[in-house]
PDB file of C-alpha atoms in Angstrom:
ATOM      1  CA  MET A 265      -2.542  25.958 -23.706  1.00  0.00           C
ATOM      2  CA  ASN A 266       0.697  24.941 -22.065  1.00  0.00           C
ATOM      3  CA  GLU A 267       1.468  21.309 -22.372  1.00  0.00           C
ATOM      4  CA  PRO A 268       2.573  19.815 -18.963  1.00  0.00           C
ATOM      5  CA  VAL A 269       6.359  19.061 -18.886  1.00  0.00           C
ATOM      6  CA  PRO A 270       8.337  16.246 -16.889  1.00  0.00           C
ATOM      7  CA  VAL A 271       9.683  17.518 -13.247  1.00  0.00           C
ATOM      8  CA  LEU A 272      12.694  16.291 -12.245  1.00  0.00           C
ATOM      9  CA  ARG A 273      14.048  16.560  -8.474  1.00  0.00           C
ATOM     10  CA  ALA A 274      16.599  15.591  -5.998  1.00  0.00           C
ATOM     11  CA  VAL A 275      14.345  14.059  -2.938  1.00  0.00           C
ATOM     12  CA  ASP A 276      15.626  12.667   0.216  1.00  0.00           C
ATOM     13  CA  GLY A 277      15.308   8.855  -1.138  1.00  0.00           C
ATOM     14  CA  GLY A 278      16.881   9.844  -4.628  1.00  0.00           C
ATOM     15  CA  THR A 279      16.089  11.312  -7.537  1.00  0.00           C
ATOM     16  CA  ALA A 280      12.144  11.610  -8.197  1.00  0.00           C
ATOM     17  CA  LYS A 281      10.564  12.235 -11.340  1.00  0.00           C
ATOM     18  CA  LEU A 282       7.211  13.331 -12.105  1.00  0.00           C
ATOM     19  CA  MET A 283       6.006  12.739 -15.732  1.00  0.00           C
ATOM     20  CA  PRO A 284       2.732  13.620 -17.167  1.00  0.00           C
ATOM     21  CA  ASP A 285       0.145  11.078 -18.961  1.00  0.00           C
ATOM     22  CA  ILE A 286      -0.179  12.081 -22.576  1.00  0.00           C
ATOM     23  CA  ASP A 287      -3.279  10.014 -22.484  1.00  0.00           C
ATOM     24  CA  ARG A 288      -4.933  11.914 -19.571  1.00  0.00           C
ATOM     25  CA  GLU A 289      -4.931  15.379 -19.133  1.00  0.00           C
ATOM     26  CA  ARG A 290      -3.772  15.820 -15.589  1.00  0.00           C
ATOM     27  CA  ALA A 291      -2.554  12.536 -14.812  1.00  0.00           C
ATOM     28  CA  TRP A 292       1.185  12.222 -13.986  1.00  0.00           C
ATOM     29  CA  LEU A 293       3.595   8.985 -12.802  1.00  0.00           C
ATOM     30  CA  LEU A 294       6.267   9.338  -9.985  1.00  0.00           C
ATOM     31  CA  THR A 295       8.805   7.582  -9.965  1.00  0.00           C
ATOM     32  CA  VAL A 296      12.139   7.459  -7.850  1.00  0.00           C
ATOM     33  CA  ASP A 297      15.323   6.384  -8.818  1.00  0.00           C
ATOM     34  CA  GLY A 298      13.375   5.058 -11.975  1.00  0.00           C
ATOM     35  CA  ALA A 299      11.190   2.712  -9.860  1.00  0.00           C
ATOM     36  CA  PRO A 300       7.326   3.563 -10.292  1.00  0.00           C
ATOM     37  CA  GLN A 301       6.108   4.924  -7.089  1.00  0.00           C
ATOM     38  CA  SER A 302       2.505   6.338  -7.448  1.00  0.00           C
ATOM     39  CA  TYR A 303      -0.062   7.573 -10.491  1.00  0.00           C
ATOM     40  CA  VAL A 304      -2.037  10.225  -9.764  1.00  0.00           C
ATOM     41  CA  ASP A 305      -5.208  11.543 -11.920  1.00  0.00           C
ATOM     42  CA  LEU A 306      -6.114  14.894 -10.656  1.00  0.00           C
ATOM     43  CA  ASP A 307      -9.737  15.235 -12.167  1.00  0.00           C
ATOM     44  CA  ASP A 308     -10.396  11.578 -11.380  1.00  0.00           C
ATOM     45  CA  PRO A 309      -9.026  10.154  -7.964  1.00  0.00           C
ATOM     46  CA  ALA A 310     -10.801   7.219  -8.380  1.00  0.00           C
ATOM     47  CA  HIS A 311      -8.953   6.017 -11.097  1.00  0.00           C
ATOM     48  CA  LEU A 312      -5.839   3.433 -10.130  1.00  0.00           C
ATOM     49  CA  GLU A 313      -3.558   2.630 -12.854  1.00  0.00           C
ATOM     50  CA  PHE A 314      -1.516   0.227 -10.640  1.00  0.00           C
ATOM     51  CA  GLU A 315      -2.245  -3.065  -9.945  1.00  0.00           C
ATOM     52  CA  TYR A 316      -1.519  -3.201  -6.136  1.00  0.00           C
ATOM     53  CA  ALA A 317      -3.164   0.296  -5.643  1.00  0.00           C
ATOM     54  CA  ARG A 318      -6.350  -1.494  -6.999  1.00  0.00           C
ATOM     55  CA  ARG A 319      -5.792  -4.353  -4.534  1.00  0.00           C
ATOM     56  CA  LEU A 320      -5.390  -1.821  -1.772  1.00  0.00           C
ATOM     57  CA  ALA A 321      -8.437  -0.579  -3.150  1.00  0.00           C
ATOM     58  CA  HIS A 322     -10.418  -3.540  -2.616  1.00  0.00           C
ATOM     59  CA  VAL A 323      -9.479  -3.634   1.060  1.00  0.00           C
ATOM     60  CA  VAL A 324     -10.688  -0.015   1.391  1.00  0.00           C
ATOM     61  CA  ASP A 325     -14.254  -1.237  -0.659  1.00  0.00           C
ATOM     62  CA  THR A 326     -14.609  -4.079   1.549  1.00  0.00           C
ATOM     63  CA  ALA A 327     -13.781  -2.542   4.939  1.00  0.00           C
ATOM     64  CA  ALA A 328     -17.271  -0.802   5.343  1.00  0.00           C
ATOM     65  CA  ASP A 329     -20.574  -0.267   3.907  1.00  0.00           C
ATOM     66  CA  GLU A 330     -20.182   1.728   0.324  1.00  0.00           C
ATOM     67  CA  GLY A 331     -19.473   5.441   1.133  1.00  0.00           C
ATOM     68  CA  ALA A 332     -19.155   5.133   4.660  1.00  0.00           C
ATOM     69  CA  PRO A 333     -16.642   7.279   6.103  1.00  0.00           C
ATOM     70  CA  LEU A 334     -13.127   5.645   7.771  1.00  0.00           C
ATOM     71  CA  ASP A 335     -10.659   6.752   9.831  1.00  0.00           C
ATOM     72  CA  VAL A 336      -7.178   5.420   7.825  1.00  0.00           C
ATOM     73  CA  VAL A 337      -3.717   5.273   8.559  1.00  0.00           C
ATOM     74  CA  HIS A 338      -1.209   5.409   5.774  1.00  0.00           C
ATOM     75  CA  LEU A 339       2.326   4.434   6.390  1.00  0.00           C
ATOM     76  CA  GLY A 340       4.126   5.660   3.197  1.00  0.00           C
ATOM     77  CA  GLY A 341       2.955   8.613   1.078  1.00  0.00           C
ATOM     78  CA  GLY A 342       4.240   8.817  -2.246  1.00  0.00           C
ATOM     79  CA  ALA A 343       1.910  10.756  -4.088  1.00  0.00           C
ATOM     80  CA  LEU A 344      -1.175   9.859  -2.297  1.00  0.00           C
ATOM     81  CA  THR A 345      -2.915   7.601  -4.486  1.00  0.00           C
ATOM     82  CA  LEU A 346      -4.548   5.796  -1.887  1.00  0.00           C
ATOM     83  CA  PRO A 347      -5.847   8.548   0.297  1.00  0.00           C
ATOM     84  CA  ARG A 348      -7.121  10.176  -2.531  1.00  0.00           C
ATOM     85  CA  TYR A 349      -9.353   7.660  -3.630  1.00  0.00           C
ATOM     86  CA  VAL A 350     -10.337   7.267   0.269  1.00  0.00           C
ATOM     87  CA  ALA A 351     -11.547  10.614   0.159  1.00  0.00           C
ATOM     88  CA  ALA A 352     -13.565   9.962  -2.876  1.00  0.00           C
ATOM     89  CA  THR A 353     -15.255   7.053  -1.893  1.00  0.00           C
ATOM     90  CA  ARG A 354     -15.967   7.727   1.122  1.00  0.00           C
ATOM     91  CA  PRO A 355     -16.209  11.518   2.057  1.00  0.00           C
ATOM     92  CA  GLY A 356     -15.729  12.371   5.510  1.00  0.00           C
ATOM     93  CA  ALA A 357     -13.120   9.948   6.221  1.00  0.00           C
ATOM     94  CA  ARG A 358     -10.352  11.233   8.435  1.00  0.00           C
ATOM     95  CA  GLN A 359      -6.604  10.053   7.223  1.00  0.00           C
ATOM     96  CA  ASP A 360      -3.258  10.428   8.449  1.00  0.00           C
ATOM     97  CA  VAL A 361      -0.576  10.067   6.042  1.00  0.00           C
ATOM     98  CA  VAL A 362       2.957   9.119   7.376  1.00  0.00           C
ATOM     99  CA  GLU A 363       5.720   9.863   4.971  1.00  0.00           C
ATOM    100  CA  ALA A 364       9.537   9.638   5.869  1.00  0.00           C
ATOM    101  CA  ASP A 365      10.801  11.340   2.282  1.00  0.00           C
ATOM    102  CA  ARG A 366       9.965  15.113   3.328  1.00  0.00           C
ATOM    103  CA  GLY A 367      11.594  16.286  -0.025  1.00  0.00           C
ATOM    104  CA  LEU A 368       9.308  14.149  -1.612  1.00  0.00           C
ATOM    105  CA  LEU A 369       6.302  15.405   0.331  1.00  0.00           C
ATOM    106  CA  ALA A 370       7.413  18.815  -0.799  1.00  0.00           C
ATOM    107  CA  LEU A 371       7.495  18.187  -4.248  1.00  0.00           C
ATOM    108  CA  VAL A 372       3.810  16.408  -4.051  1.00  0.00           C
ATOM    109  CA  ALA A 373       2.574  19.579  -2.227  1.00  0.00           C
ATOM    110  CA  GLU A 374       3.543  21.903  -5.007  1.00  0.00           C
ATOM    111  CA  HIS A 375       2.999  20.029  -8.252  1.00  0.00           C
ATOM    112  CA  LEU A 376      -0.202  17.717  -6.777  1.00  0.00           C
ATOM    113  CA  PRO A 377      -1.716  19.385  -4.153  1.00  0.00           C
ATOM    114  CA  VAL A 378      -4.934  17.495  -2.302  1.00  0.00           C
ATOM    115  CA  PRO A 379      -7.780  19.801  -2.403  1.00  0.00           C
ATOM    116  CA  ASP A 380      -8.728  21.667   0.726  1.00  0.00           C
ATOM    117  CA  GLY A 381     -11.273  19.924   2.840  1.00  0.00           C
ATOM    118  CA  SER A 382     -10.049  16.312   1.858  1.00  0.00           C
ATOM    119  CA  GLY A 383      -9.707  14.843   5.638  1.00  0.00           C
ATOM    120  CA  ILE A 384      -5.890  14.187   4.384  1.00  0.00           C
ATOM    121  CA  THR A 385      -3.311  14.914   6.946  1.00  0.00           C
ATOM    122  CA  VAL A 386       0.244  14.253   5.983  1.00  0.00           C
ATOM    123  CA  HIS A 387       3.011  13.493   8.594  1.00  0.00           C
ATOM    124  CA  GLY A 388       6.456  13.938   7.780  1.00  0.00           C
ATOM    125  CA  ALA A 389       7.876  11.175   9.602  1.00  0.00           C
ATOM    126  CA  ASP A 390       9.299   7.656  10.290  1.00  0.00           C
ATOM    127  CA  ALA A 391       6.366   5.357   9.673  1.00  0.00           C
ATOM    128  CA  ARG A 392       7.014   2.884  12.524  1.00  0.00           C
ATOM    129  CA  ALA A 393       8.041   6.206  15.058  1.00  0.00           C
ATOM    130  CA  TRP A 394       4.983   7.872  13.984  1.00  0.00           C
ATOM    131  CA  LEU A 395       2.949   4.393  14.784  1.00  0.00           C
ATOM    132  CA  ASP A 396       4.281   4.022  17.872  1.00  0.00           C
ATOM    133  CA  ALA A 397       3.076   7.143  19.651  1.00  0.00           C
ATOM    134  CA  ALA A 398      -0.458   6.838  17.539  1.00  0.00           C
ATOM    135  CA  PRO A 399      -3.357   6.589  19.786  1.00  0.00           C
ATOM    136  CA  ALA A 400      -4.759   2.798  20.848  1.00  0.00           C
ATOM    137  CA  ARG A 401      -7.651   2.126  18.904  1.00  0.00           C
ATOM    138  CA  SER A 402      -7.847   4.954  16.658  1.00  0.00           C
ATOM    139  CA  ALA A 403      -8.051   3.901  13.221  1.00  0.00           C
ATOM    140  CA  ASP A 404     -10.363   1.619  11.233  1.00  0.00           C
ATOM    141  CA  LEU A 405      -7.616   0.767   8.554  1.00  0.00           C
ATOM    142  CA  VAL A 406      -3.942   0.738   8.643  1.00  0.00           C
ATOM    143  CA  VAL A 407      -2.516   0.380   5.034  1.00  0.00           C
ATOM    144  CA  GLY A 408       1.796  -0.525   4.805  1.00  0.00           C
ATOM    145  CA  ASP A 409       2.948   0.905   1.828  1.00  0.00           C
ATOM    146  CA  VAL A 410       6.390   1.701   2.430  1.00  0.00           C
ATOM    147  CA  PHE A 411       9.471   1.226   0.285  1.00  0.00           C
ATOM    148  CA  GLY A 412      12.881   2.398   0.450  1.00  0.00           C
ATOM    149  CA  GLY A 413      13.450   2.586  -2.727  1.00  0.00           C
ATOM    150  CA  SER A 414      12.262  -1.025  -4.062  1.00  0.00           C
ATOM    151  CA  ARG A 415      12.215  -2.650  -0.562  1.00  0.00           C
ATOM    152  CA  VAL A 416      10.414  -3.000   2.409  1.00  0.00           C
ATOM    153  CA  PRO A 417      12.345  -1.635   5.148  1.00  0.00           C
ATOM    154  CA  ALA A 418      13.464  -4.272   8.280  1.00  0.00           C
ATOM    155  CA  HIS A 419      11.825  -2.121  10.928  1.00  0.00           C
ATOM    156  CA  LEU A 420       8.208  -2.785   9.376  1.00  0.00           C
ATOM    157  CA  THR A 421       8.521  -6.799   8.703  1.00  0.00           C
ATOM    158  CA  SER A 422       8.508  -7.877  12.585  1.00  0.00           C
ATOM    159  CA  LEU A 423       6.167  -9.155  15.557  1.00  0.00           C
ATOM    160  CA  GLU A 424       6.855  -5.720  17.711  1.00  0.00           C
ATOM    161  CA  TYR A 425       5.537  -3.886  14.205  1.00  0.00           C
ATOM    162  CA  ALA A 426       2.502  -5.933  14.017  1.00  0.00           C
ATOM    163  CA  ARG A 427       1.735  -5.749  17.316  1.00  0.00           C
ATOM    164  CA  GLU A 428       1.699  -1.816  17.076  1.00  0.00           C
ATOM    165  CA  VAL A 429      -0.499  -1.860  14.256  1.00  0.00           C
ATOM    166  CA  GLU A 430      -3.004  -4.288  16.296  1.00  0.00           C
ATOM    167  CA  ARG A 431      -2.740  -1.831  19.069  1.00  0.00           C
ATOM    168  CA  VAL A 432      -3.896   0.992  16.835  1.00  0.00           C
ATOM    169  CA  LEU A 433      -6.642  -0.614  14.925  1.00  0.00           C
ATOM    170  CA  ARG A 434     -10.201  -0.677  16.289  1.00  0.00           C
ATOM    171  CA  PRO A 435     -11.709  -4.332  17.216  1.00  0.00           C
ATOM    172  CA  GLY A 436     -12.794  -5.123  13.570  1.00  0.00           C
ATOM    173  CA  GLY A 437      -9.973  -3.126  11.959  1.00  0.00           C
ATOM    174  CA  ARG A 438      -8.112  -4.551   9.513  1.00  0.00           C
ATOM    175  CA  TYR A 439      -4.604  -4.121   8.128  1.00  0.00           C
ATOM    176  CA  ALA A 440      -3.320  -4.362   4.711  1.00  0.00           C
ATOM    177  CA  ALA A 441       0.511  -4.346   3.730  1.00  0.00           C
ATOM    178  CA  ASN A 442       1.818  -3.739   0.038  1.00  0.00           C
ATOM    179  CA  LEU A 443       4.654  -6.462   0.088  1.00  0.00           C
ATOM    180  CA  ALA A 444       7.060  -7.396  -3.023  1.00  0.00           C
ATOM    181  CA  ASP A 445       8.599 -11.039  -3.343  1.00  0.00           C
ATOM    182  CA  GLY A 446       9.191 -13.887  -5.661  1.00  0.00           C
ATOM    183  CA  ALA A 447       9.727 -17.822  -5.629  1.00  0.00           C
ATOM    184  CA  PRO A 448      10.992 -19.354  -2.915  1.00  0.00           C
ATOM    185  CA  PHE A 449       9.042 -16.880  -1.244  1.00  0.00           C
ATOM    186  CA  THR A 450      11.295 -16.283   1.933  1.00  0.00           C
ATOM    187  CA  PHE A 451      10.216 -12.926   3.037  1.00  0.00           C
ATOM    188  CA  LEU A 452       6.441 -13.310   2.307  1.00  0.00           C
ATOM    189  CA  ARG A 453       6.403 -16.482   3.802  1.00  0.00           C
ATOM    190  CA  SER A 454       7.650 -14.452   6.795  1.00  0.00           C
ATOM    191  CA  GLN A 455       5.331 -11.956   6.798  1.00  0.00           C
ATOM    192  CA  VAL A 456       2.350 -14.176   6.944  1.00  0.00           C
ATOM    193  CA  ALA A 457       3.779 -16.202   9.660  1.00  0.00           C
ATOM    194  CA  THR A 458       4.201 -12.798  11.728  1.00  0.00           C
ATOM    195  CA  LEU A 459       0.996 -11.697  11.382  1.00  0.00           C
ATOM    196  CA  ALA A 460      -0.679 -14.931  12.185  1.00  0.00           C
ATOM    197  CA  ALA A 461       1.026 -14.781  15.219  1.00  0.00           C
ATOM    198  CA  VAL A 462      -0.594 -11.336  15.793  1.00  0.00           C
ATOM    199  CA  PHE A 463      -4.043 -11.678  13.892  1.00  0.00           C
ATOM    200  CA  GLY A 464      -6.510 -14.315  13.647  1.00  0.00           C
ATOM    201  CA  GLU A 465      -7.577 -13.697  10.121  1.00  0.00           C
ATOM    202  CA  LEU A 466      -5.501 -13.701   7.037  1.00  0.00           C
ATOM    203  CA  ALA A 467      -5.557 -12.952   3.230  1.00  0.00           C
ATOM    204  CA  LEU A 468      -3.261 -12.830   0.457  1.00  0.00           C
ATOM    205  CA  ILE A 469      -4.013 -10.937  -2.813  1.00  0.00           C
ATOM    206  CA  ALA A 470      -1.590 -11.369  -5.783  1.00  0.00           C
ATOM    207  CA  GLU A 471      -1.564 -11.990  -9.627  1.00  0.00           C
ATOM    208  CA  PRO A 472      -1.509 -16.008 -10.294  1.00  0.00           C
ATOM    209  CA  GLY A 473       1.787 -15.840 -11.904  1.00  0.00           C
ATOM    210  CA  VAL A 474       3.419 -14.080  -9.056  1.00  0.00           C
ATOM    211  CA  LEU A 475       1.786 -16.704  -6.634  1.00  0.00           C
ATOM    212  CA  ARG A 476       2.860 -19.797  -8.877  1.00  0.00           C
ATOM    213  CA  GLY A 477       6.480 -18.677  -8.689  1.00  0.00           C
ATOM    214  CA  ARG A 478       6.603 -17.412 -12.312  1.00  0.00           C
ATOM    215  CA  ARG A 479       7.358 -13.681 -11.819  1.00  0.00           C
ATOM    216  CA  PHE A 480       8.596 -11.270  -8.916  1.00  0.00           C
ATOM    217  CA  GLY A 481       5.870  -8.935  -8.067  1.00  0.00           C
ATOM    218  CA  ASN A 482       3.575  -7.341  -5.651  1.00  0.00           C
ATOM    219  CA  VAL A 483       1.648  -9.109  -2.909  1.00  0.00           C
ATOM    220  CA  VAL A 484      -0.877  -7.650  -0.704  1.00  0.00           C
ATOM    221  CA  LEU A 485      -1.476  -9.184   2.599  1.00  0.00           C
ATOM    222  CA  VAL A 486      -4.591  -8.069   4.702  1.00  0.00           C
ATOM    223  CA  ALA A 487      -5.080  -9.188   8.869  1.00  0.00           C
ATOM    224  CA  SER A 488      -7.611  -8.611  11.048  1.00  0.00           C
ATOM    225  CA  HIS A 489      -9.294 -10.269  14.169  1.00  0.00           C
ATOM    226  CA  ALA A 490     -12.697 -10.081  12.336  1.00  0.00           C
ATOM    227  CA  PRO A 491     -13.919 -12.191   9.224  1.00  0.00           C
ATOM    228  CA  LEU A 492     -12.335 -10.234   5.967  1.00  0.00           C
ATOM    229  CA  GLY A 493     -14.937 -11.086   3.539  1.00  0.00           C
ATOM    230  CA  THR A 494     -12.592 -13.443   1.149  1.00  0.00           C
ATOM    231  CA  ASP A 495     -15.251 -14.038  -1.078  1.00  0.00           C
ATOM    232  CA  ARG A 496     -16.188 -10.107  -1.776  1.00  0.00           C
ATOM    233  CA  LEU A 497     -12.269  -9.817  -1.769  1.00  0.00           C
ATOM    234  CA  ALA A 498     -11.719 -12.694  -4.400  1.00  0.00           C
ATOM    235  CA  ARG A 499     -14.785 -11.514  -6.762  1.00  0.00           C
ATOM    236  CA  ARG A 500     -13.298  -7.724  -6.984  1.00  0.00           C
ATOM    237  CA  ALA A 501      -9.334  -9.103  -7.697  1.00  0.00           C
ATOM    238  CA  ALA A 502     -11.311 -11.320 -10.279  1.00  0.00           C
ATOM    239  CA  ALA A 503     -12.793  -8.774 -12.037  1.00  0.00           C
ATOM    240  CA  ASP A 504      -9.467  -6.400 -12.895  1.00  0.00           C
ATOM    241  CA  ALA A 505      -7.936  -5.897 -16.102  1.00  0.00           C
ATOM    242  CA  PHE A 506      -5.102  -8.189 -14.583  1.00  0.00           C
ATOM    243  CA  PRO A 507      -6.900 -10.677 -12.418  1.00  0.00           C
ATOM    244  CA  ALA A 508      -5.767 -11.611  -9.307  1.00  0.00           C
ATOM    245  CA  ARG A 509      -6.511 -14.758  -6.572  1.00  0.00           C
ATOM    246  CA  VAL A 510      -7.309 -14.480  -3.294  1.00  0.00           C
ATOM    247  CA  GLU A 511      -5.518 -17.118  -0.875  1.00  0.00           C
ATOM    248  CA  HIS A 512      -6.828 -17.862   2.898  1.00  0.00           C
ATOM    249  CA  GLY A 513      -7.485 -20.566   5.204  1.00  0.00           C
ATOM    250  CA  PRO A 514      -5.545 -23.793   4.604  1.00  0.00           C
ATOM    251  CA  ALA A 515      -3.979 -22.569   1.146  1.00  0.00           C
ATOM    252  CA  LEU A 516      -2.040 -19.309   3.197  1.00  0.00           C
ATOM    253  CA  ALA A 517      -1.212 -21.506   6.196  1.00  0.00           C
ATOM    254  CA  ARG A 518       0.614 -24.048   3.553  1.00  0.00           C
ATOM    255  CA  LEU A 519       2.592 -21.243   1.905  1.00  0.00           C
ATOM    256  CA  ALA A 520       3.800 -19.806   4.992  1.00  0.00           C
ATOM    257  CA  GLY A 521       4.909 -23.788   5.437  1.00  0.00           C
ATOM    258  CA  GLY A 522       6.490 -23.308   9.025  1.00  0.00           C
ATOM    259  CA  ALA A 523       8.245 -19.991   8.232  1.00  0.00           C
ATOM    260  CA  ALA A 524      10.047 -18.278  11.754  1.00  0.00           C
ATOM    261  CA  VAL A 525       8.274 -15.753  12.902  1.00  0.00           C
ATOM    262  CA  VAL A 526      10.466 -12.102  12.504  1.00  0.00           C
ATOM    263  CA  ARG A 527      11.333  -9.806  15.316  1.00  0.00           C
ATOM    264  CA  ASP A 528      13.096  -6.913  15.452  1.00  0.00           C
ATOM    265  CA  ALA A 529      16.355  -8.374  16.130  1.00  0.00           C
ATOM    266  CA  ASP A 530      16.456 -10.380  12.987  1.00  0.00           C
ATOM    267  CA  ALA A 531      14.631  -8.514  10.973  1.00  0.00           C
ATOM    268  CA  VAL A 532      15.692  -7.898   7.229  1.00  0.00           C
ATOM    269  CA  PRO A 533      14.109  -5.610   4.489  1.00  0.00           C
ATOM    270  CA  SER A 534      12.319  -7.565   1.501  1.00  0.00           C
ATOM    271  CA  PRO A 535      14.154  -8.625  -1.322  1.00  0.00           C
ATOM    272  CA  GLU A 536      16.036  -6.896  -3.954  1.00  0.00           C
ATOM    273  CA  PRO A 537      14.097  -7.013  -7.032  1.00  0.00           C
ATOM    274  CA  PRO A 538      15.560  -8.556 -10.239  1.00  0.00           C
ATOM    275  CA  GLY A 539      16.666  -5.947 -12.777  1.00  0.00           C
ATOM    276  CA  GLY A 540      14.127  -4.558 -14.765  1.00  0.00           C
ATOM    277  CA  ALA A 541      10.994  -5.975 -12.402  1.00  0.00           C
ATOM    278  CA  PHE A 542       9.550  -2.633 -11.565  1.00  0.00           C
ATOM    279  CA  GLY A 543      11.522  -0.100 -13.756  1.00  0.00           C
ATOM    280  CA  ILE A 544      10.273   1.902 -16.371  1.00  0.00           C
ATOM    281  CA  GLY A 545      11.640   2.801 -19.758  1.00  0.00           C
TER     282      GLY A 545
END
């Protein structure tokens, strides 16, 4: 039997590399320019290696009754880790995945194809442009997981963008954004303030060390007009191998600390991670 070998390819966003996991027979790590993007186990799509992916999955798991299908929009695709998870745990789910890097989509389709009948439709498009054209009230869940390199693009951080997300969500739907920041949390605070200007309920999921400003890291921000079930989210996050905390209500308002709402005219990308924050090897 042939051993899997790494795959290296130039894609729109840089140099992509697929590396086999020696401990799991058909599992692969995707990096772009050395930054980890996705981890996929083709035999076990419910296996989530990255902490932030597990936290996004907690939002999926608590968004509706166990196993109930959802209509999900994923802004940012990578190797389709979360869409595969949703397809495995919520049969009958309908999912649109929007990824601007067509070269990356071609690489994933060739080496890590999704099964027929998965309910996953992939679109090679800019996330904001696709969202602006999407039908109103067409999604139960919108996931924002777009990174240009290691930074969230500016046009996906504004009030105008958040209003488009709200327009596409059904009443009671929720938005989950994978963000990255470190102390003094200038970017994260602005995102809390911006989403709070549109949605009535917010929660934040992060590792305590990140929240205390000890290191730069991923933070999942969740928004809705309906109660988010923060107790359920907190129990799941606390049970992870790398436990996370859930902040909401007054504690989250204190974190925002009077930060200004971001508009398209003054939006900026998330900060550049410090050297080695997300690199591998």
